[in-house]
Amino acid sequence: MKILSPNEELLRDALSCIPQSSSRTSLSSCNKLIRFEDISAAAFKIQSGVQKTPCMYSRLSKQYGMDIYLKKEFLQYTGSVKERGVLYLLTSLPQDQQRKGVIVASDSNFSMAVAYQASGLRIPVFVIMSTSTSPARVKMCREYGAMVISYGTTAKDAQMHARRLAQENGYLYLEEEDSAVYLSGLGTVGLEMYEQVPKLDAVIFPAGGHCGLLAGSAAALKHLNPRISVIGVESESFPVLQQSLKAGHPTEEQACNNHHFYGDVSGLCFGSNSLQLTGKLVDKVVAVREEDILISILRLLEYERATVDAEGAIGLAALVAGKLPELKGKRVAIVLCSGNLELNLLQQCIARALTLDNRVCRFSLVLADSPGEISKLLEILAREEVRVLDIKQERTFVTSELFTVEVTCTVDTRDKIHTAQLRNTLLERYPTAAWVER
């Protein structure tokens, strides 16, 4: 069931008169898609229901040669920027529909935001989740105040059941789409950033399947200052937005095999409204590798004490990957839009990122199986000021000469330079030492 409003009729009428050519049109014609007044109205209406999150100068600025400001949307109550669009959407519903209630079917940030904000507005809210959903997500959604129902083994089963319940009981079935109301709520992020950081040169947003935040915020920023560069970042694994912009219509890219890592940014369901806004208002869309996203998660945790997921870190990943050299020396804001990474996955991400960043390394070498040899190796490691995480000895399955032992060490170093120094030192003492490549 779609949500209709006067804003959406304006949006639909505007879309019908937009030329389908790839050339950029004037800003005035672009803003007919979402009026700036709509975003301002959304900001006023939701101000008491969502956090005005800080946009703070980052210690990472020196490392990347620009003034970086981080918009910390992961500090919203549910850990996601989606609360902005959801709250404005729910408060825009007719009162009779608010009394009947709403229903959603997923384990996404959108569903979490609906559960929390609907409960706060005393709107009955039901969330249908498949039996494969993480127990932590189910528990969290219940704590937000929703009635959670487990049904089916796949997300499609849960969606079909939710639609059936909505039809039978008069609930409004909600799914994340690019209605003008929802995009206006998300666009309040751009409005806040413009107020919080004077003289912005560029703003970086997550893109991908759900590009509503990028589209809505671009409408606000370009209205306030057309010279601000608006940049979207998506994953190289599924560059859905770039392909859709090239085709001129939403395209379905291959499904993401790592949904739990990428979260909402891996979705395939953004609509033509967001795509039109993005094509007309966004200056650039770049793609980054998964390795860059992991290192960004590590950088934000170390330098900002900010625990974010892939969607939250993907904007910084564009700087980590060196994809935006034109921003050197500029004033740049990055939206950290989500922080809903499950603990076991966070642990895996940190471990993998440390390896990718050459901070955890492993090597093996063959020593004479005699007293004192292991001690000599440990003395070298101590002099090099590395921390030994693990050390193993293998005697039985050694293919070298008799009475030797193969030693495998995993060590923690300060950085890439420290790792290279350790490697050179060990090779001087043990020429046959072998490094395990990551």
PDB file of N, CA, C and O in Angstrom, residues 285-346:
ATOM      1  N   VAL A 285      29.359  10.073  -8.088  1.00  0.00           N
ATOM      2  CA  VAL A 285      29.144   8.823  -7.364  1.00  0.00           C
ATOM      3  C   VAL A 285      30.372   7.947  -7.590  1.00  0.00           C
ATOM      4  O   VAL A 285      30.769   7.711  -8.742  1.00  0.00           O
ATOM      5  N   VAL A 286      31.000   7.501  -6.509  1.00  0.00           N
ATOM      6  CA  VAL A 286      32.189   6.655  -6.612  1.00  0.00           C
ATOM      7  C   VAL A 286      31.933   5.320  -5.910  1.00  0.00           C
ATOM      8  O   VAL A 286      31.027   5.212  -5.084  1.00  0.00           O
ATOM      9  N   ALA A 287      32.720   4.331  -6.271  1.00  0.00           N
ATOM     10  CA  ALA A 287      32.593   2.992  -5.674  1.00  0.00           C
ATOM     11  C   ALA A 287      33.882   2.632  -4.954  1.00  0.00           C
ATOM     12  O   ALA A 287      34.980   2.998  -5.386  1.00  0.00           O
ATOM     13  N   VAL A 288      33.751   1.914  -3.841  1.00  0.00           N
ATOM     14  CA  VAL A 288      34.909   1.533  -3.024  1.00  0.00           C
ATOM     15  C   VAL A 288      34.910   0.032  -2.772  1.00  0.00           C
ATOM     16  O   VAL A 288      33.879  -0.628  -2.879  1.00  0.00           O
ATOM     17  N   ARG A 289      36.074  -0.488  -2.422  1.00  0.00           N
ATOM     18  CA  ARG A 289      36.213  -1.915  -2.139  1.00  0.00           C
ATOM     19  C   ARG A 289      35.784  -2.227  -0.712  1.00  0.00           C
ATOM     20  O   ARG A 289      35.755  -1.357   0.160  1.00  0.00           O
ATOM     21  N   GLU A 290      35.498  -3.490  -0.482  1.00  0.00           N
ATOM     22  CA  GLU A 290      35.138  -3.933   0.870  1.00  0.00           C
ATOM     23  C   GLU A 290      36.293  -3.705   1.836  1.00  0.00           C
ATOM     24  O   GLU A 290      36.078  -3.356   3.000  1.00  0.00           O
ATOM     25  N   GLU A 291      37.536  -3.871   1.359  1.00  0.00           N
ATOM     26  CA  GLU A 291      38.704  -3.653   2.215  1.00  0.00           C
ATOM     27  C   GLU A 291      38.768  -2.216   2.718  1.00  0.00           C
ATOM     28  O   GLU A 291      39.120  -1.965   3.877  1.00  0.00           O
ATOM     29  N   ASP A 292      38.418  -1.272   1.860  1.00  0.00           N
ATOM     30  CA  ASP A 292      38.441   0.134   2.260  1.00  0.00           C
ATOM     31  C   ASP A 292      37.384   0.422   3.323  1.00  0.00           C
ATOM     32  O   ASP A 292      37.601   1.223   4.238  1.00  0.00           O
ATOM     33  N   ILE A 293      36.231  -0.223   3.210  1.00  0.00           N
ATOM     34  CA  ILE A 293      35.163  -0.041   4.200  1.00  0.00           C
ATOM     35  C   ILE A 293      35.607  -0.584   5.557  1.00  0.00           C
ATOM     36  O   ILE A 293      35.387   0.044   6.599  1.00  0.00           O
ATOM     37  N   LEU A 294      36.243  -1.736   5.557  1.00  0.00           N
ATOM     38  CA  LEU A 294      36.719  -2.327   6.812  1.00  0.00           C
ATOM     39  C   LEU A 294      37.747  -1.431   7.491  1.00  0.00           C
ATOM     40  O   LEU A 294      37.699  -1.219   8.714  1.00  0.00           O
ATOM     41  N   ILE A 295      38.666  -0.891   6.719  1.00  0.00           N
ATOM     42  CA  ILE A 295      39.673  -0.001   7.303  1.00  0.00           C
ATOM     43  C   ILE A 295      39.012   1.280   7.821  1.00  0.00           C
ATOM     44  O   ILE A 295      39.409   1.821   8.865  1.00  0.00           O
ATOM     45  N   SER A 296      37.971   1.741   7.146  1.00  0.00           N
ATOM     46  CA  SER A 296      37.243   2.925   7.616  1.00  0.00           C
ATOM     47  C   SER A 296      36.568   2.655   8.955  1.00  0.00           C
ATOM     48  O   SER A 296      36.561   3.522   9.842  1.00  0.00           O
ATOM     49  N   ILE A 297      35.986   1.470   9.106  1.00  0.00           N
ATOM     50  CA  ILE A 297      35.384   1.093  10.393  1.00  0.00           C
ATOM     51  C   ILE A 297      36.438   1.143  11.495  1.00  0.00           C
ATOM     52  O   ILE A 297      36.195   1.660  12.598  1.00  0.00           O
ATOM     53  N   LEU A 298      37.641   0.647  11.185  1.00  0.00           N
ATOM     54  CA  LEU A 298      38.738   0.656  12.151  1.00  0.00           C
ATOM     55  C   LEU A 298      39.182   2.082  12.477  1.00  0.00           C
ATOM     56  O   LEU A 298      39.383   2.428  13.653  1.00  0.00           O
ATOM     57  N   ARG A 299      39.339   2.930  11.454  1.00  0.00           N
ATOM     58  CA  ARG A 299      39.772   4.315  11.671  1.00  0.00           C
ATOM     59  C   ARG A 299      38.780   5.066  12.566  1.00  0.00           C
ATOM     60  O   ARG A 299      39.166   5.802  13.482  1.00  0.00           O
ATOM     61  N   LEU A 300      37.483   4.904  12.296  1.00  0.00           N
ATOM     62  CA  LEU A 300      36.469   5.614  13.071  1.00  0.00           C
ATOM     63  C   LEU A 300      36.428   5.123  14.509  1.00  0.00           C
ATOM     64  O   LEU A 300      36.205   5.909  15.436  1.00  0.00           O
ATOM     65  N   LEU A 301      36.665   3.849  14.710  1.00  0.00           N
ATOM     66  CA  LEU A 301      36.684   3.302  16.063  1.00  0.00           C
ATOM     67  C   LEU A 301      37.893   3.814  16.831  1.00  0.00           C
ATOM     68  O   LEU A 301      37.792   4.196  18.002  1.00  0.00           O
ATOM     69  N   GLU A 302      39.036   3.876  16.173  1.00  0.00           N
ATOM     70  CA  GLU A 302      40.272   4.312  16.828  1.00  0.00           C
ATOM     71  C   GLU A 302      40.318   5.816  17.078  1.00  0.00           C
ATOM     72  O   GLU A 302      40.653   6.266  18.171  1.00  0.00           O
ATOM     73  N   TYR A 303      39.981   6.594  16.059  1.00  0.00           N
ATOM     74  CA  TYR A 303      40.163   8.038  16.147  1.00  0.00           C
ATOM     75  C   TYR A 303      38.952   8.766  16.716  1.00  0.00           C
ATOM     76  O   TYR A 303      39.091   9.845  17.291  1.00  0.00           O
ATOM     77  N   GLU A 304      37.765   8.220  16.518  1.00  0.00           N
ATOM     78  CA  GLU A 304      36.542   8.914  16.930  1.00  0.00           C
ATOM     79  C   GLU A 304      35.768   8.177  18.015  1.00  0.00           C
ATOM     80  O   GLU A 304      34.777   8.698  18.521  1.00  0.00           O
ATOM     81  N   ARG A 305      36.207   6.968  18.357  1.00  0.00           N
ATOM     82  CA  ARG A 305      35.447   6.104  19.266  1.00  0.00           C
ATOM     83  C   ARG A 305      34.012   5.935  18.751  1.00  0.00           C
ATOM     84  O   ARG A 305      33.057   5.845  19.517  1.00  0.00           O
ATOM     85  N   ALA A 306      33.891   5.892  17.424  1.00  0.00           N
ATOM     86  CA  ALA A 306      32.588   5.755  16.777  1.00  0.00           C
ATOM     87  C   ALA A 306      32.441   4.339  16.236  1.00  0.00           C
ATOM     88  O   ALA A 306      33.231   3.908  15.384  1.00  0.00           O
ATOM     89  N   THR A 307      31.466   3.616  16.753  1.00  0.00           N
ATOM     90  CA  THR A 307      31.218   2.247  16.299  1.00  0.00           C
ATOM     91  C   THR A 307      30.128   2.279  15.248  1.00  0.00           C
ATOM     92  O   THR A 307      28.948   2.453  15.558  1.00  0.00           O
ATOM     93  N   VAL A 308      30.519   2.142  13.979  1.00  0.00           N
ATOM     94  CA  VAL A 308      29.564   2.218  12.878  1.00  0.00           C
ATOM     95  C   VAL A 308      29.623   0.927  12.062  1.00  0.00           C
ATOM     96  O   VAL A 308      30.556   0.134  12.185  1.00  0.00           O
ATOM     97  N   ASP A 309      28.613   0.737  11.221  1.00  0.00           N
ATOM     98  CA  ASP A 309      28.589  -0.419  10.329  1.00  0.00           C
ATOM     99  C   ASP A 309      29.085  -0.004   8.943  1.00  0.00           C
ATOM    100  O   ASP A 309      29.581   1.110   8.751  1.00  0.00           O
ATOM    101  N   ALA A 310      28.934  -0.898   7.971  1.00  0.00           N
ATOM    102  CA  ALA A 310      29.448  -0.608   6.628  1.00  0.00           C
ATOM    103  C   ALA A 310      28.771   0.609   6.017  1.00  0.00           C
ATOM    104  O   ALA A 310      29.426   1.443   5.381  1.00  0.00           O
ATOM    105  N   GLU A 311      27.462   0.728   6.213  1.00  0.00           N
ATOM    106  CA  GLU A 311      26.741   1.876   5.672  1.00  0.00           C
ATOM    107  C   GLU A 311      27.225   3.175   6.312  1.00  0.00           C
ATOM    108  O   GLU A 311      27.337   4.205   5.650  1.00  0.00           O
ATOM    109  N   GLY A 312      27.539   3.126   7.595  1.00  0.00           N
ATOM    110  CA  GLY A 312      28.034   4.307   8.275  1.00  0.00           C
ATOM    111  C   GLY A 312      29.456   4.684   7.892  1.00  0.00           C
ATOM    112  O   GLY A 312      29.825   5.856   7.927  1.00  0.00           O
ATOM    113  N   ALA A 313      30.261   3.698   7.520  1.00  0.00           N
ATOM    114  CA  ALA A 313      31.683   3.937   7.235  1.00  0.00           C
ATOM    115  C   ALA A 313      31.995   4.144   5.765  1.00  0.00           C
ATOM    116  O   ALA A 313      33.111   4.550   5.425  1.00  0.00           O
ATOM    117  N   ILE A 314      31.037   3.887   4.890  1.00  0.00           N
ATOM    118  CA  ILE A 314      31.346   3.854   3.457  1.00  0.00           C
ATOM    119  C   ILE A 314      31.727   5.228   2.919  1.00  0.00           C
ATOM    120  O   ILE A 314      32.495   5.344   1.965  1.00  0.00           O
ATOM    121  N   GLY A 315      31.226   6.309   3.537  1.00  0.00           N
ATOM    122  CA  GLY A 315      31.615   7.647   3.091  1.00  0.00           C
ATOM    123  C   GLY A 315      33.088   7.921   3.312  1.00  0.00           C
ATOM    124  O   GLY A 315      33.791   8.405   2.413  1.00  0.00           O
ATOM    125  N   LEU A 316      33.593   7.594   4.494  1.00  0.00           N
ATOM    126  CA  LEU A 316      35.019   7.761   4.779  1.00  0.00           C
ATOM    127  C   LEU A 316      35.867   6.856   3.896  1.00  0.00           C
ATOM    128  O   LEU A 316      36.998   7.196   3.553  1.00  0.00           O
ATOM    129  N   ALA A 317      35.319   5.703   3.514  1.00  0.00           N
ATOM    130  CA  ALA A 317      36.067   4.754   2.681  1.00  0.00           C
ATOM    131  C   ALA A 317      36.506   5.381   1.361  1.00  0.00           C
ATOM    132  O   ALA A 317      37.538   4.999   0.803  1.00  0.00           O
ATOM    133  N   ALA A 318      35.750   6.331   0.851  1.00  0.00           N
ATOM    134  CA  ALA A 318      36.140   6.998  -0.391  1.00  0.00           C
ATOM    135  C   ALA A 318      37.438   7.782  -0.203  1.00  0.00           C
ATOM    136  O   ALA A 318      38.254   7.888  -1.122  1.00  0.00           O
ATOM    137  N   LEU A 319      37.644   8.340   1.002  1.00  0.00           N
ATOM    138  CA  LEU A 319      38.899   9.041   1.292  1.00  0.00           C
ATOM    139  C   LEU A 319      40.020   8.054   1.553  1.00  0.00           C
ATOM    140  O   LEU A 319      41.159   8.254   1.129  1.00  0.00           O
ATOM    141  N   VAL A 320      39.722   6.975   2.274  1.00  0.00           N
ATOM    142  CA  VAL A 320      40.717   5.927   2.543  1.00  0.00           C
ATOM    143  C   VAL A 320      41.255   5.359   1.230  1.00  0.00           C
ATOM    144  O   VAL A 320      42.451   5.107   1.079  1.00  0.00           O
ATOM    145  N   ALA A 321      40.352   5.180   0.255  1.00  0.00           N
ATOM    146  CA  ALA A 321      40.738   4.592  -1.032  1.00  0.00           C
ATOM    147  C   ALA A 321      41.376   5.603  -1.976  1.00  0.00           C
ATOM    148  O   ALA A 321      41.826   5.241  -3.065  1.00  0.00           O
ATOM    149  N   GLY A 322      41.412   6.880  -1.583  1.00  0.00           N
ATOM    150  CA  GLY A 322      41.994   7.906  -2.447  1.00  0.00           C
ATOM    151  C   GLY A 322      41.156   8.211  -3.671  1.00  0.00           C
ATOM    152  O   GLY A 322      41.688   8.650  -4.708  1.00  0.00           O
ATOM    153  N   LYS A 323      39.835   8.005  -3.586  1.00  0.00           N
ATOM    154  CA  LYS A 323      38.960   8.202  -4.740  1.00  0.00           C
ATOM    155  C   LYS A 323      38.574   9.674  -4.961  1.00  0.00           C
ATOM    156  O   LYS A 323      37.995  10.001  -5.992  1.00  0.00           O
ATOM    157  N   LEU A 324      38.884  10.554  -4.002  1.00  0.00           N
ATOM    158  CA  LEU A 324      38.457  11.950  -4.116  1.00  0.00           C
ATOM    159  C   LEU A 324      39.631  12.902  -3.893  1.00  0.00           C
ATOM    160  O   LEU A 324      39.635  13.716  -2.964  1.00  0.00           O
ATOM    161  N   PRO A 325      40.662  12.835  -4.734  1.00  0.00           N
ATOM    162  CA  PRO A 325      41.842  13.691  -4.537  1.00  0.00           C
ATOM    163  C   PRO A 325      41.528  15.173  -4.686  1.00  0.00           C
ATOM    164  O   PRO A 325      42.262  16.018  -4.159  1.00  0.00           O
ATOM    165  N   GLU A 326      40.451  15.505  -5.383  1.00  0.00           N
ATOM    166  CA  GLU A 326      40.113  16.912  -5.584  1.00  0.00           C
ATOM    167  C   GLU A 326      39.661  17.609  -4.300  1.00  0.00           C
ATOM    168  O   GLU A 326      39.534  18.836  -4.264  1.00  0.00           O
ATOM    169  N   LEU A 327      39.429  16.835  -3.229  1.00  0.00           N
ATOM    170  CA  LEU A 327      38.980  17.425  -1.974  1.00  0.00           C
ATOM    171  C   LEU A 327      40.132  17.818  -1.041  1.00  0.00           C
ATOM    172  O   LEU A 327      39.882  18.322   0.056  1.00  0.00           O
ATOM    173  N   LYS A 328      41.362  17.594  -1.460  1.00  0.00           N
ATOM    174  CA  LYS A 328      42.516  17.968  -0.632  1.00  0.00           C
ATOM    175  C   LYS A 328      42.464  19.467  -0.303  1.00  0.00           C
ATOM    176  O   LYS A 328      42.255  20.312  -1.177  1.00  0.00           O
ATOM    177  N   GLY A 329      42.628  19.770   0.984  1.00  0.00           N
ATOM    178  CA  GLY A 329      42.616  21.150   1.416  1.00  0.00           C
ATOM    179  C   GLY A 329      41.242  21.768   1.544  1.00  0.00           C
ATOM    180  O   GLY A 329      41.119  22.944   1.888  1.00  0.00           O
ATOM    181  N   LYS A 330      40.181  20.982   1.280  1.00  0.00           N
ATOM    182  CA  LYS A 330      38.811  21.503   1.330  1.00  0.00           C
ATOM    183  C   LYS A 330      38.156  21.192   2.676  1.00  0.00           C
ATOM    184  O   LYS A 330      38.682  20.442   3.495  1.00  0.00           O
ATOM    185  N   ARG A 331      36.995  21.787   2.882  1.00  0.00           N
ATOM    186  CA  ARG A 331      36.189  21.533   4.078  1.00  0.00           C
ATOM    187  C   ARG A 331      35.099  20.539   3.697  1.00  0.00           C
ATOM    188  O   ARG A 331      34.205  20.861   2.901  1.00  0.00           O
ATOM    189  N   VAL A 332      35.170  19.347   4.270  1.00  0.00           N
ATOM    190  CA  VAL A 332      34.341  18.221   3.833  1.00  0.00           C
ATOM    191  C   VAL A 332      33.567  17.643   5.011  1.00  0.00           C
ATOM    192  O   VAL A 332      34.133  17.417   6.089  1.00  0.00           O
ATOM    193  N   ALA A 333      32.292  17.386   4.814  1.00  0.00           N
ATOM    194  CA  ALA A 333      31.462  16.723   5.831  1.00  0.00           C
ATOM    195  C   ALA A 333      31.098  15.327   5.348  1.00  0.00           C
ATOM    196  O   ALA A 333      30.813  15.124   4.162  1.00  0.00           O
ATOM    197  N   ILE A 334      31.129  14.370   6.261  1.00  0.00           N
ATOM    198  CA  ILE A 334      30.791  12.979   5.948  1.00  0.00           C
ATOM    199  C   ILE A 334      29.689  12.528   6.890  1.00  0.00           C
ATOM    200  O   ILE A 334      29.769  12.743   8.100  1.00  0.00           O
ATOM    201  N   VAL A 335      28.669  11.886   6.339  1.00  0.00           N
ATOM    202  CA  VAL A 335      27.551  11.407   7.151  1.00  0.00           C
ATOM    203  C   VAL A 335      27.828   9.981   7.616  1.00  0.00           C
ATOM    204  O   VAL A 335      28.000   9.068   6.791  1.00  0.00           O
ATOM    205  N   LEU A 336      27.895   9.789   8.935  1.00  0.00           N
ATOM    206  CA  LEU A 336      27.990   8.451   9.529  1.00  0.00           C
ATOM    207  C   LEU A 336      26.557   8.056   9.891  1.00  0.00           C
ATOM    208  O   LEU A 336      26.080   8.337  10.978  1.00  0.00           O
ATOM    209  N   CYS A 337      25.876   7.399   8.956  1.00  0.00           N
ATOM    210  CA  CYS A 337      24.418   7.310   9.035  1.00  0.00           C
ATOM    211  C   CYS A 337      23.903   6.133   9.845  1.00  0.00           C
ATOM    212  O   CYS A 337      22.724   6.088  10.191  1.00  0.00           O
ATOM    213  N   SER A 338      24.760   5.166  10.179  1.00  0.00           N
ATOM    214  CA  SER A 338      24.240   3.958  10.825  1.00  0.00           C
ATOM    215  C   SER A 338      25.311   3.300  11.693  1.00  0.00           C
ATOM    216  O   SER A 338      26.479   3.252  11.315  1.00  0.00           O
ATOM    217  N   GLY A 339      24.865   2.766  12.832  1.00  0.00           N
ATOM    218  CA  GLY A 339      25.801   2.098  13.744  1.00  0.00           C
ATOM    219  C   GLY A 339      25.251   0.789  14.268  1.00  0.00           C
ATOM    220  O   GLY A 339      25.451   0.470  15.446  1.00  0.00           O
ATOM    221  N   ASN A 340      24.560   0.030  13.422  1.00  0.00           N
ATOM    222  CA  ASN A 340      23.912  -1.202  13.874  1.00  0.00           C
ATOM    223  C   ASN A 340      24.660  -2.443  13.401  1.00  0.00           C
ATOM    224  O   ASN A 340      24.153  -3.250  12.620  1.00  0.00           O
ATOM    225  N   LEU A 341      25.874  -2.585  13.893  1.00  0.00           N
ATOM    226  CA  LEU A 341      26.693  -3.758  13.571  1.00  0.00           C
ATOM    227  C   LEU A 341      26.651  -4.722  14.748  1.00  0.00           C
ATOM    228  O   LEU A 341      26.976  -4.351  15.873  1.00  0.00           O
ATOM    229  N   GLU A 342      26.227  -5.950  14.482  1.00  0.00           N
ATOM    230  CA  GLU A 342      26.126  -6.937  15.562  1.00  0.00           C
ATOM    231  C   GLU A 342      27.511  -7.265  16.114  1.00  0.00           C
ATOM    232  O   GLU A 342      28.515  -7.213  15.401  1.00  0.00           O
ATOM    233  N   LEU A 343      27.552  -7.612  17.402  1.00  0.00           N
ATOM    234  CA  LEU A 343      28.832  -7.720  18.104  1.00  0.00           C
ATOM    235  C   LEU A 343      29.759  -8.764  17.488  1.00  0.00           C
ATOM    236  O   LEU A 343      30.964  -8.526  17.357  1.00  0.00           O
ATOM    237  N   ASN A 344      29.208  -9.917  17.125  1.00  0.00           N
ATOM    238  CA  ASN A 344      30.083 -10.949  16.548  1.00  0.00           C
ATOM    239  C   ASN A 344      30.648 -10.501  15.204  1.00  0.00           C
ATOM    240  O   ASN A 344      31.812 -10.770  14.875  1.00  0.00           O
ATOM    241  N   LEU A 345      29.849  -9.778  14.417  1.00  0.00           N
ATOM    242  CA  LEU A 345      30.328  -9.273  13.131  1.00  0.00           C
ATOM    243  C   LEU A 345      31.330  -8.140  13.335  1.00  0.00           C
ATOM    244  O   LEU A 345      32.315  -8.026  12.591  1.00  0.00           O
ATOM    245  N   LEU A 346      31.115  -7.315  14.345  1.00  0.00           N
ATOM    246  CA  LEU A 346      32.065  -6.242  14.657  1.00  0.00           C
ATOM    247  C   LEU A 346      33.435  -6.815  14.992  1.00  0.00           C
ATOM    248  O   LEU A 346      34.470  -6.315  14.540  1.00  0.00           O
TER     249      LEU A 346
END
